[in-house]
XYZ file of C-alpha atoms in Angstrom:
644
model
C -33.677 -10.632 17.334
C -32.908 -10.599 13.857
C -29.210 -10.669 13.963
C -29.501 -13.713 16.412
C -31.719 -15.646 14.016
C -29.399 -14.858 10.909
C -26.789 -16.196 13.207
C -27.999 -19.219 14.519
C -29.002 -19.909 10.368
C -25.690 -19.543 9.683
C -24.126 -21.996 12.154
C -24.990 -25.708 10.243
C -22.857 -23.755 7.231
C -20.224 -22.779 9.663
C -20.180 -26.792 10.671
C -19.635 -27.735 7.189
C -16.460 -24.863 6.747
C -15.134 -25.423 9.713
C -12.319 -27.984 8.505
C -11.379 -24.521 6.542
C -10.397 -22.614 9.945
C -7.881 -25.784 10.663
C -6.315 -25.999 7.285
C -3.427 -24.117 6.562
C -3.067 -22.335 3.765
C 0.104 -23.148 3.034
C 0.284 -27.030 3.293
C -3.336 -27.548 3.244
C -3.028 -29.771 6.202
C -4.655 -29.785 9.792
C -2.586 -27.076 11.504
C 0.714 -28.493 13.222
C 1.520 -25.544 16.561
C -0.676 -22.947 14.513
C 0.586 -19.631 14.592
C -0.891 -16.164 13.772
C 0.639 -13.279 12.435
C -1.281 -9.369 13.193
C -3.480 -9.969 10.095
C -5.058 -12.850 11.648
C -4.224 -15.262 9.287
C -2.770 -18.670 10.622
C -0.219 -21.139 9.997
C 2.059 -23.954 10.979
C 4.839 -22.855 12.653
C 7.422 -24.556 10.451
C 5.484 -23.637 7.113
C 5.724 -20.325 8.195
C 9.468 -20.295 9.367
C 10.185 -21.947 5.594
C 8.235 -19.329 4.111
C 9.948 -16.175 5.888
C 13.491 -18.372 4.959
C 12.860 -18.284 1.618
C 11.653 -15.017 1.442
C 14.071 -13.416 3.534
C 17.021 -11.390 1.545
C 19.497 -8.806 1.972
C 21.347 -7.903 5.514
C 18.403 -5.187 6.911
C 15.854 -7.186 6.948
C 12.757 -5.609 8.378
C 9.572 -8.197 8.250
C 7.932 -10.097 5.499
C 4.368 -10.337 3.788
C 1.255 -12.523 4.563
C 1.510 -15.582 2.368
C -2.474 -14.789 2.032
C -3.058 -10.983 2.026
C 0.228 -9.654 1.700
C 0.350 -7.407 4.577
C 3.761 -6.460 5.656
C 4.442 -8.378 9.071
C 7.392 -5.912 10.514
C 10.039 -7.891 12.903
C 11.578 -5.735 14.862
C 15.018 -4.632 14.551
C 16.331 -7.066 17.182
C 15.425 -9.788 15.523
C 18.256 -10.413 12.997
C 17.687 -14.165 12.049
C 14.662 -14.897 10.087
C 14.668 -18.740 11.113
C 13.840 -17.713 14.828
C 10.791 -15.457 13.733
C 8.021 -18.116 13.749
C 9.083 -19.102 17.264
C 8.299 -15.370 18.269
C 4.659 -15.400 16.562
C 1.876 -15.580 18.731
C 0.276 -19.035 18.444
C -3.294 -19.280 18.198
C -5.143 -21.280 20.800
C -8.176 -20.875 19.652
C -7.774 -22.675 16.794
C -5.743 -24.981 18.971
C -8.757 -25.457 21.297
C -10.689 -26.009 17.889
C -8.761 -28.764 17.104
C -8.769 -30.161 20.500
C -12.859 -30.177 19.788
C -13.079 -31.860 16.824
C -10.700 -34.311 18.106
C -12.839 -35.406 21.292
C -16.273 -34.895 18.923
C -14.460 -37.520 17.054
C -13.369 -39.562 19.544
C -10.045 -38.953 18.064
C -8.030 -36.955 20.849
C -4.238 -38.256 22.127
C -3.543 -38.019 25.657
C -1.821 -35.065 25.489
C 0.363 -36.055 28.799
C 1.778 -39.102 26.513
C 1.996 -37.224 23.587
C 4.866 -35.213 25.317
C 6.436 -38.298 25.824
C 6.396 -39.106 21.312
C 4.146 -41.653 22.846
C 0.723 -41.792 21.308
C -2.636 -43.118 23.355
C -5.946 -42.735 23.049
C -7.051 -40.059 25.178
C -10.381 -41.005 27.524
C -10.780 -37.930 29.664
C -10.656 -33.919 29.496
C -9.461 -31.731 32.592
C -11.470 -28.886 31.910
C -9.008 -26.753 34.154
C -6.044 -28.010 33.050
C -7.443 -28.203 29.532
C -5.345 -31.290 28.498
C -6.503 -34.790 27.665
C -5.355 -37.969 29.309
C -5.720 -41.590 28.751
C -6.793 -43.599 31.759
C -3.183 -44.234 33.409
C -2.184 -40.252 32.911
C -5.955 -39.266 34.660
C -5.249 -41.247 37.766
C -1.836 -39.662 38.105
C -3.987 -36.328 37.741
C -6.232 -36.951 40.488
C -3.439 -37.965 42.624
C -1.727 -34.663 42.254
C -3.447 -32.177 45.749
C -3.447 -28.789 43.586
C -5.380 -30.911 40.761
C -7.654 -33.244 42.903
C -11.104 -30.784 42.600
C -10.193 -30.020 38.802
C -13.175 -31.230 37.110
C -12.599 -34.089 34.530
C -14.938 -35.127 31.826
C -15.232 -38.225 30.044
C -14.182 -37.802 26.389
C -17.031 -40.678 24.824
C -19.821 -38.145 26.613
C -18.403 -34.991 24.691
C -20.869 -35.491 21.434
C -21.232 -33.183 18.341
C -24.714 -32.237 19.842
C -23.289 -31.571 23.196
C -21.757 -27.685 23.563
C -18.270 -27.998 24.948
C -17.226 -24.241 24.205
C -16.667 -23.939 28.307
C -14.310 -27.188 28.214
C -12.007 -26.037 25.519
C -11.966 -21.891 26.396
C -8.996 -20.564 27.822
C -6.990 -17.892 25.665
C -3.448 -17.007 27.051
C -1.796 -14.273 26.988
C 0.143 -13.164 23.912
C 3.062 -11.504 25.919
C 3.049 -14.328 28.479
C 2.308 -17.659 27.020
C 1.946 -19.944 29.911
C -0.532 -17.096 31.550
C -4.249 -17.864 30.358
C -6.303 -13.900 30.207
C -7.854 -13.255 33.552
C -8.054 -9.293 33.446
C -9.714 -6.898 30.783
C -8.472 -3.214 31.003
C -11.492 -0.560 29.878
C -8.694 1.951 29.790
C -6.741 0.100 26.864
C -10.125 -2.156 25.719
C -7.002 -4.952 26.494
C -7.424 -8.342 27.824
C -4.060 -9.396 29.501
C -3.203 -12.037 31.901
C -2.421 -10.745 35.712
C 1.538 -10.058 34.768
C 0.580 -7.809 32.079
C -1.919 -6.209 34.499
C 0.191 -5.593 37.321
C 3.434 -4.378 34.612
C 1.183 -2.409 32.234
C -2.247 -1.477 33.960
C -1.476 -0.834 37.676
C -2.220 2.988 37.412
C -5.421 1.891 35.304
C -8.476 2.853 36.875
C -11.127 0.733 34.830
C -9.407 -2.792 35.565
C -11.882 -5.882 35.809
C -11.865 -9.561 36.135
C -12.176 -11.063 32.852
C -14.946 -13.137 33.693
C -17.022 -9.678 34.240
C -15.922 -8.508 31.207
C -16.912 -11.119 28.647
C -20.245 -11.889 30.213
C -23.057 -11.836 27.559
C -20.312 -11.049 25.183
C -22.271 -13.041 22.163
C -25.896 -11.278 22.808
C -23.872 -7.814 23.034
C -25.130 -5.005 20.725
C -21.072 -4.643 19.581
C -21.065 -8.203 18.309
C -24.388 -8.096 17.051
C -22.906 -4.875 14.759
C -19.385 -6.323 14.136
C -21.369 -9.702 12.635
C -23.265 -7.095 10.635
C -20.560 -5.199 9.334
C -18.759 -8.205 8.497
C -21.691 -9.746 6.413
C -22.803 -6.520 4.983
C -19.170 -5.513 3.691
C -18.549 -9.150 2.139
C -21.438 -8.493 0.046
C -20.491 -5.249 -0.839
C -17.306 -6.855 -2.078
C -18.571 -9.493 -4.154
C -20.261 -6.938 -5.810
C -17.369 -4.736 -6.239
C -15.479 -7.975 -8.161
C -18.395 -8.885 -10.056
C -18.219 -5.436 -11.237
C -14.759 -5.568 -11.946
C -14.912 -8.688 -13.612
C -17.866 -6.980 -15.999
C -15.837 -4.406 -17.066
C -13.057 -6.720 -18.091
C -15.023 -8.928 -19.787
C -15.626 -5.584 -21.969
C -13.072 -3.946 -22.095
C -11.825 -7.469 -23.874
C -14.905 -7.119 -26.265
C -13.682 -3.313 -26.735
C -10.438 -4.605 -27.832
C -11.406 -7.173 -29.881
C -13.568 -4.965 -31.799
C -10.963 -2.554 -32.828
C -8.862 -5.288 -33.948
C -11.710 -6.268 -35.769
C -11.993 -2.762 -37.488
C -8.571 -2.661 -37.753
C -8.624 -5.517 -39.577
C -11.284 -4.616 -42.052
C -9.572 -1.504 -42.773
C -6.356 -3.066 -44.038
C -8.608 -4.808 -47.013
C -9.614 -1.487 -48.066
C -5.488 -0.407 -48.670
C -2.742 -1.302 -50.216
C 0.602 -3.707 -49.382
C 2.472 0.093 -49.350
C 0.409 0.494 -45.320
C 1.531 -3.662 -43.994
C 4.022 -1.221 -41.681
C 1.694 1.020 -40.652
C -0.681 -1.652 -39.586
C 1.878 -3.527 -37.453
C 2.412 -0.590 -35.641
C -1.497 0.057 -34.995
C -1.174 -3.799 -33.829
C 1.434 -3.304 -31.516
C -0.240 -0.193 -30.257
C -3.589 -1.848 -29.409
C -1.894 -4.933 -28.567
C -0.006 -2.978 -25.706
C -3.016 -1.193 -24.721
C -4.447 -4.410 -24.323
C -1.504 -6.296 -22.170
C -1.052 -2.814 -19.976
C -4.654 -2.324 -19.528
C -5.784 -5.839 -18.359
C -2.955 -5.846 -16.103
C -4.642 -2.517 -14.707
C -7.970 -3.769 -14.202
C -6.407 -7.429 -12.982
C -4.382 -5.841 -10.126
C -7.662 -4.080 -9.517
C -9.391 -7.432 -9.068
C -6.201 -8.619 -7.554
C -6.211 -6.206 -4.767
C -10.148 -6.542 -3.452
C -10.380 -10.277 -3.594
C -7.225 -9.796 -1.184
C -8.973 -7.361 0.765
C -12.097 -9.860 0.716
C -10.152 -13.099 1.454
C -8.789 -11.370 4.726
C -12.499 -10.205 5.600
C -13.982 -13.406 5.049
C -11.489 -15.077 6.983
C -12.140 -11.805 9.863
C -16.070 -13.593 9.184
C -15.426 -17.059 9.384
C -13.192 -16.521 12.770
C -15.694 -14.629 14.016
C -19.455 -16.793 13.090
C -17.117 -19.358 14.614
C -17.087 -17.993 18.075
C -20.125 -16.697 17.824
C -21.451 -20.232 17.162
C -18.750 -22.756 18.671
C -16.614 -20.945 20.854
C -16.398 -19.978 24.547
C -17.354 -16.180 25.784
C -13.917 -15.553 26.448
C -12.749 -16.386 22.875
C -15.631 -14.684 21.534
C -14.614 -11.608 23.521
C -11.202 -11.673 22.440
C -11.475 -12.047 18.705
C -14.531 -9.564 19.319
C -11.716 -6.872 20.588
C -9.170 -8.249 17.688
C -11.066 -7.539 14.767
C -12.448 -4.586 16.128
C -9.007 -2.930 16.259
C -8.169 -4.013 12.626
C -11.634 -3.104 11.036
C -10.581 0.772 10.971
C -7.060 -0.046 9.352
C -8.746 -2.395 7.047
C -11.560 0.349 5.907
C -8.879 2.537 4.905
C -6.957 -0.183 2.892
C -9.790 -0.429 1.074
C -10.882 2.817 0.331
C -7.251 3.755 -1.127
C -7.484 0.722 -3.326
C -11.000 2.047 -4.216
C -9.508 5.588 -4.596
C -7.144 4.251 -7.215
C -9.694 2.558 -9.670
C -10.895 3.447 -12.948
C -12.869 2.148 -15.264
C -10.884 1.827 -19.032
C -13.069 1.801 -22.546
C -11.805 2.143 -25.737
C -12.822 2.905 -29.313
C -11.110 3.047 -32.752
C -11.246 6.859 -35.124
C -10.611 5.643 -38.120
C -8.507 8.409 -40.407
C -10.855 9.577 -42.804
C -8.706 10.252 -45.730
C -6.698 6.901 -45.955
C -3.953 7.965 -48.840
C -2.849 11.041 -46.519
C -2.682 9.080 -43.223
C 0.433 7.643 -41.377
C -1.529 5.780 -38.837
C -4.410 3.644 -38.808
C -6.433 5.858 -36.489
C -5.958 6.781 -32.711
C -6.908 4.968 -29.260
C -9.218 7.329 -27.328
C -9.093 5.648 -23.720
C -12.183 6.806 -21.800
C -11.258 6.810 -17.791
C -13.643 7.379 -15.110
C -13.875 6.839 -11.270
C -16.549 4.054 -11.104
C -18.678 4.249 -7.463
C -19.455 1.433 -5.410
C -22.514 1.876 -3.498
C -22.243 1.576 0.261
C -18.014 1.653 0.135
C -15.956 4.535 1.151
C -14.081 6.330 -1.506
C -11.543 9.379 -1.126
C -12.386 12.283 -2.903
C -9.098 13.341 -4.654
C -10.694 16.645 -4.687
C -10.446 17.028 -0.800
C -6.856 15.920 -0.495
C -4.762 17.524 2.184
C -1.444 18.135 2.161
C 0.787 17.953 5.031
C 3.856 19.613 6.275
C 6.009 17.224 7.990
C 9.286 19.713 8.435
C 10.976 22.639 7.051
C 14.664 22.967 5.776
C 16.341 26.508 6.354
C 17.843 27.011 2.972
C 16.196 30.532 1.217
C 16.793 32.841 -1.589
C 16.776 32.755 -5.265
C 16.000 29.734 -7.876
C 16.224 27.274 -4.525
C 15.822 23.468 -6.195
C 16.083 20.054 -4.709
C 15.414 15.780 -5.532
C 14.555 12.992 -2.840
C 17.985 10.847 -3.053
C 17.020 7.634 -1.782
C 16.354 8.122 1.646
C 17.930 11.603 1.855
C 17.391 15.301 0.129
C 19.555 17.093 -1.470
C 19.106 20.534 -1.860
C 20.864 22.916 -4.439
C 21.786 26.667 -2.953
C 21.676 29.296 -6.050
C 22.864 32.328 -3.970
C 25.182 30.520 -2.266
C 26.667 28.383 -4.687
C 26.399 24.996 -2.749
C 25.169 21.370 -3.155
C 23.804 20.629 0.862
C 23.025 17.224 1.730
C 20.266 16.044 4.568
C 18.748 12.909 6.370
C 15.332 12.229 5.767
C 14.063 14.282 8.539
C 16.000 17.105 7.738
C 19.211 17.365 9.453
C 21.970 18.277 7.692
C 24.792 16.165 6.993
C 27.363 16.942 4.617
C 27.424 20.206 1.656
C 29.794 21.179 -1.300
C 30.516 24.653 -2.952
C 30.535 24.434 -6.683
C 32.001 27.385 -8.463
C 28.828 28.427 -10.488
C 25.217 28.870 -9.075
C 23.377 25.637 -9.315
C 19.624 26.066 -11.110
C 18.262 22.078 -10.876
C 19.720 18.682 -9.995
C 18.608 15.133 -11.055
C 19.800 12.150 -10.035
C 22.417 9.928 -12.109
C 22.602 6.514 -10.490
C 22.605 5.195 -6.973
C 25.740 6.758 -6.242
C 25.516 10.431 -8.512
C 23.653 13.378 -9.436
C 23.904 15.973 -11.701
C 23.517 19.905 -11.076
C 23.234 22.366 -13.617
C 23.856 25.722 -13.982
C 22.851 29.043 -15.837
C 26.606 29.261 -17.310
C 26.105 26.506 -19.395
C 27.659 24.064 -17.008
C 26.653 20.688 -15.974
C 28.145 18.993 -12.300
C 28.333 15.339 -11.903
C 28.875 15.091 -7.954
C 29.254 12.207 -6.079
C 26.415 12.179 -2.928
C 28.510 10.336 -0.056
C 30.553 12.191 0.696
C 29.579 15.029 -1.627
C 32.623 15.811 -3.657
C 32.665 16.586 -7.244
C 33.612 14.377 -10.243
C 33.258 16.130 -13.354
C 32.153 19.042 -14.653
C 30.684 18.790 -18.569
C 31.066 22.174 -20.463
C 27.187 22.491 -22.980
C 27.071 24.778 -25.684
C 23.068 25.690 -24.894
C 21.364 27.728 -22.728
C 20.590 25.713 -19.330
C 18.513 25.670 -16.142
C 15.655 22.909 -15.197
C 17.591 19.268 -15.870
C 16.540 16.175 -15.724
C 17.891 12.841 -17.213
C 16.052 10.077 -19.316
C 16.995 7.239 -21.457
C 20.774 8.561 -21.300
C 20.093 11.685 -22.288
C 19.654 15.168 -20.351
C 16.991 17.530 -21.282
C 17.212 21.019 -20.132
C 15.191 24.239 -21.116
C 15.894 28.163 -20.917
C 15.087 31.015 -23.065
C 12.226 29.377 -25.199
C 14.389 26.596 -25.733
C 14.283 22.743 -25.114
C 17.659 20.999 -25.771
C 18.453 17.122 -25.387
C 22.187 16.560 -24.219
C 24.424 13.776 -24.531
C 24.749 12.603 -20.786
C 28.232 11.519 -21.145
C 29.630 14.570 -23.248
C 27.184 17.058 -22.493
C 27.334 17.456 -26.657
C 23.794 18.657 -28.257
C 21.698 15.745 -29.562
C 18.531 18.059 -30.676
C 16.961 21.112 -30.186
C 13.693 22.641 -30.164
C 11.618 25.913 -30.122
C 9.129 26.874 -27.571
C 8.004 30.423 -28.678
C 8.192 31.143 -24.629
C 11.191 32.478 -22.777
C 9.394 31.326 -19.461
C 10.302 27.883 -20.573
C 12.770 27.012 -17.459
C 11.922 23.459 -16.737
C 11.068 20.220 -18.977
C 9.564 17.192 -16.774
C 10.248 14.166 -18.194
C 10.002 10.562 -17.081
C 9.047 8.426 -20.287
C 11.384 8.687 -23.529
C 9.098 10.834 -26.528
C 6.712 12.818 -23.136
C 7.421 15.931 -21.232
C 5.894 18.594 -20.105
C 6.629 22.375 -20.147
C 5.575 26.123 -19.590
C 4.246 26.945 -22.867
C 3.330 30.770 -22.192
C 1.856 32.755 -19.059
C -1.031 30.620 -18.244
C -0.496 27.443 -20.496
C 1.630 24.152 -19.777
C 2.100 21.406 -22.707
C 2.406 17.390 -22.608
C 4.009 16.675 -25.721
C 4.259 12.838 -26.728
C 5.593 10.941 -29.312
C 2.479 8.713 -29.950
C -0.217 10.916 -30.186
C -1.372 11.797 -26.099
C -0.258 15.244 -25.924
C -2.407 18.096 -24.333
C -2.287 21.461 -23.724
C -3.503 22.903 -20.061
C -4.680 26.522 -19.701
C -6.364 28.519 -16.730
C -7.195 31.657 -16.334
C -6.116 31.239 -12.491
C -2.640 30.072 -13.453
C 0.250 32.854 -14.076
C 4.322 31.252 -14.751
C 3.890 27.572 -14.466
C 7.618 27.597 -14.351
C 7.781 23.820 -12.976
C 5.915 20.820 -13.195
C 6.152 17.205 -11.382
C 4.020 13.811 -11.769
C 3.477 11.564 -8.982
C 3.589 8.085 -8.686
C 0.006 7.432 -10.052
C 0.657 9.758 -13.176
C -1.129 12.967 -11.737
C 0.967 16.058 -12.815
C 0.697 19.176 -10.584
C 1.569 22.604 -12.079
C 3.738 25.264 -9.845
C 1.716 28.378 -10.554
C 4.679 30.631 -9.665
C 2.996 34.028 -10.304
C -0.532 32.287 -9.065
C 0.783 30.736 -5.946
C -0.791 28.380 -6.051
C -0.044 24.575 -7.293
C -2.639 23.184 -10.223
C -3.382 18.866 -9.299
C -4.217 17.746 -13.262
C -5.337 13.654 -13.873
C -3.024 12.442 -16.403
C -5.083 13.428 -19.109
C -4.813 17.009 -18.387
C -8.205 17.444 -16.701
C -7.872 19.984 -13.419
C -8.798 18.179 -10.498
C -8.332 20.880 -8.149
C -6.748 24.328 -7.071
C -3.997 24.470 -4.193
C -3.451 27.547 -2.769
C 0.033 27.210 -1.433
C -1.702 29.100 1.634
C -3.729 25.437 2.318
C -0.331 24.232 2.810
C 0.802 26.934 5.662
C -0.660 30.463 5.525
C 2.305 32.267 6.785
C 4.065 31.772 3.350
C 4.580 34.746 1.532
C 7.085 33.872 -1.022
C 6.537 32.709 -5.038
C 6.742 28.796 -5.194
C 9.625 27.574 -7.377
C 10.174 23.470 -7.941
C 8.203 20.939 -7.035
C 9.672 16.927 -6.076
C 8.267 14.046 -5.119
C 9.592 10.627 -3.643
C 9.276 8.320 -6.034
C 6.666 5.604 -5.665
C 5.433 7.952 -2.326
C 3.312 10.746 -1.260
C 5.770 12.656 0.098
C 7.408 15.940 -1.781
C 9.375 18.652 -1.618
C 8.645 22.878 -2.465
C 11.117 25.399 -2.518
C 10.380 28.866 -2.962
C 12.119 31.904 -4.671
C 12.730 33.788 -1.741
C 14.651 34.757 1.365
C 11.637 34.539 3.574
C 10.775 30.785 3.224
C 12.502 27.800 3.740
C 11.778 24.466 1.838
C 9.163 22.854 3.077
C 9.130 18.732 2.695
C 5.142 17.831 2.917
C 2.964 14.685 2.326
C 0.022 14.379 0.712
C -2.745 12.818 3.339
């Protein structure tokens, strides 16, 4: 009883925002042929062809994204000309019969037989079979018609805002087969369909009933009761969610405003000889600042998408409940349905990937001494959001998705665009495969590779233990050049022009043209075999037995130890910063936030307990889940896995 009341309170608002569910979005006019894309939202047909026109580039065009929520809308592969997708959108007749309502309410409505003709008439009647409008000259012809002549017809004027019309405006067609209105509901697929669709798709269907059965009581249902629940309950949740963000903008502003502050009244306290010094505190903050409030703005960003979606899911939906007919009810009942899962767990990654940012000034005590102003200490935490789902990073799974039989010694391997390339120690070889693993072309180098990187769009570069670097070319795989180094090589990988390679307690920076030595430096650890490196002035590397390092040029460095941790040979960051540690000796892989704090423990045995070999190098996809482990052994093949 209490869901009906809040209901029927809510219908004189839905009156006043119903305008809202005929506007679109795009040229804020009543909707001309509305059409709606798999995200529900609606729009005229040519605002949306002009949309996916301009939008639309390069030759494999795939889809496009939501003007409103930026969902990817995928195509098809048939469909090669973006000016013919709007014509193969859905279009939405409920808003249609919407329209057709406020029309008559208004006294408003065109004969719709005239209107065919670019001839516009006041309409004066509504076939409620037929569900078109006619002016008086267009009815008789109607009634003349046999097949039409017991069609019930109702006088437009009589049709007031008091008086419920949802049965005179309520067919839905079918989606598949436009000029078919929805006469069957399938249990077996929870899919209205018209009797086409029923007699193509559902004939073997055991649970197949008139649609008419199916909808009945469809508003007083418990289902729509809940759905009306979850809808309300969850757009409150949200709110809250970007009031909260919103707060912690507002302060982290403050924040940063108050260390320029301090900043500030530091410089009066030194001399002219620290003006460069002070500059470069500036910039520092300053960047923090731009960087940071981007952060928390895409955060904002992304939920009031996720909310403007489910308010739109809401308004569709009090809509029906209030002004439509059981049959639209029912269907946007079953619509909304199917997209609340997909939309719960667009929202909990968003929510997964939140963090709340402060920040404080520590001032250097001893100013004559100091080359800096002081450091940022940036304070990040996972904020919670009562009553919203969350994933806890701590219970991530990883998946395998398919194996690749190369084994043996020092096995090493990159994502190359859309392919892997995987580098053959024992056997000398560069081997080339599609995404899901088949093998498609390989080259035999004349030294055993160790690593590989990639160059361009077109290159990579292998190195090798003799002090050799190959530049190969990936399609086909043939070799270009081979660069001769004059330090001790094995991980590689290539930043700002410049390769950095490690071996033998050494970390050397390479001219990647030459191959000549730029600089050099000690690690005081001869298991230092790999240097990860993505940012000019950071990388990480084994320092010792148990112990990695994050070295940086401005001051964020850290140094990881565990006791459960034995030859972090390798290291790799994914595409949210989070480095994970290849505990070679441990087996097992060590998940660290960017910060250096352990998150969790993977025993490589989580990922498939039949391995038995020592885990080697570690690559992800970039901007993706997905990654790549080889192992140092003839036992196990390389295993290409996704995080879940």
């Amino acid at each position: 009883m209490a869901t009906s009341l809040n209901v029927g309170e809510e219908a004189e608002h839905i009156k006043g925002d119903f305008v809202d569910l005929l506007t679109c979005s795009i040229c804020f006019e009543i909707f001309k042929q509305p059409k709606y894309l798999p995200c529900l939202h609606t729009f005229c047909e040519t605002c949306i062809s002009s949309y996916i026109v301009s939008k639309a580039k390069g030759n494999n065009l795939k889809g496009f994204k939501c003007p409103v929520c930026r969902r990817f809308i995928p195509m098809g592969d048939n469909l090669k000309n973006p000016e013919t997708w709007a014509r193969s959108l859905p279009g939405n007749y409920f808003v249609v019969s919407m329209m057709d309502r406020k029309a008559m309410k208004k006294t408003e409505k065109l004969c719709d037989t005239c209107s065919g003709k670019n001839v516009s008439k006041e309409a004066i009647s509504w076939c409620t079979v037929c569900e078109e409008a006619y002016c008086d000259t267009c009815e008789d012809y109607h009634r003349s018609y046999k097949m039409a002549r017991n069609h019930k017809i109702v006088p437009i004027k009589d049709m007031h805002e008091e008086t419920p019309i949802s049965n005179s405006c309520a067919s839905v067609t079918c989606d598949e087969h436009p000029e078919k209105t929805i006469e069957i509901y399938c249990k077996d697929h929870t899919q209205p369909c018209c009797t086409i669709c029923a007699t193509v798709h559902h004939r073997k269907c055991e649970h197949v009933v008139v649609i008419d059965k199916a909808v009945s009581g469809v508003k007083e249902s418990k289902k729509a009761q809940e759905l009306m629940n979850k809808l309300n309950e969850t757009g409150k949740k949200l709110d809250g969610v970007i009031k909260k963000r919103n707060h912690y903008t507002t302060n982290f502003k403050k924040e940063i405003d108050a260390v320029l502050m301090e900043v500030a009244n530091m410089r009066q306290k030194i001399n002219e000889k620290l003006n460069k010094i002070e500059n470069k505190i500036k910039d520092e903050i300053n960047g923090a600042r731009k960087e940071n409030l981007l952060r928390l703005s895409e955060d904002s960003t992304e939920l009031l998408t996720l909310k403007s979606k489910f308010d739109h899911w809401k308004n569709i939906f009090e809509t029906c409940l209030s002004e439509g007919s059981e049959l639209q009810c029912f269907v946007k009942l079953e619509e909304i349905s199917r997209k609340i899962p997909k939309f719960e767990k667009d929202l909990s990654t968003v929510i997964q990937g939140i963090r709340d940012i402060s920040v404080k000034f520590e001032a250097t005590e001893i100013v004559s001494d100091t080359v800096r102003f002081g450091n940022l200490h940036y304070n990040e935490k996972r904020p919670s959001f009562l009553g919203l789902k969350t994933v806890n990073v701590h219970t991530e799974k990883i998946k395998v998705l398919f194996t690749i039989d190369i084994r043996g010694s020092f096995i090493s391997g990159i994502f190359f665009n859309d392919d892997i390339i995987i580098t053959d120690h024992d056997k000398k070889r560069v081997v080339n495969h599609e995404k899901n693993g088949k093998q498609t072309d390989k080259l035999n180098i004349s030294k055993p590779p160790t690593d590989i990187t990639k160059v361009n769009d077109c290159t990579v570069a292998v190195s090798s233990n003799t002090e050799k670097i190959f530049i190969i070319n990936v399609k086909p795989l043939t070799l270009v050049k081979t660069l001769d180094s004059s330090v001790p090589l094995w991980g590689l990988c290539l930043v700002n022009n410049q390769y950095i390679t490690a071996r033998n307690g050494t970390i050397s920076w390479l001219n990647a043209e030459t191959g000549a030595k730029i600089k050099q430096i000690q690690t005081t650890s001869s298991d230092t075999r790999f240097v990860t490196s993505y940012e000019k002035g950071e990388y990480i590397y084994c320092k010792g037995g148990h112990t990695i390092n994050f070295e940086s040029d401005v001051g964020k460095g850290f140094q990881y130890n565990h006791s459960n941790l034995s030859n972090p040979y390798n290291q790799e960051i994914d595409k949210e910063g989070k480095i994970y540690v290849v505990g070679y000796g441990s087996h097992n892989i060590h998940h660290l936030t960017p910060t250096g704090e352990l998150i969790q423990i993977i025993p490589v045995s989580d990922i498939d307990n039949t391995i038995t070999g020592y885990p080697w190098v570690m690559r992800f996809k970039q901007n993706t889940n997905r990654f790549i482990l080889t192992f140092n052994s003839w036992k196990v093949p390389v295993y290409v896995c996704e995080i879940e």
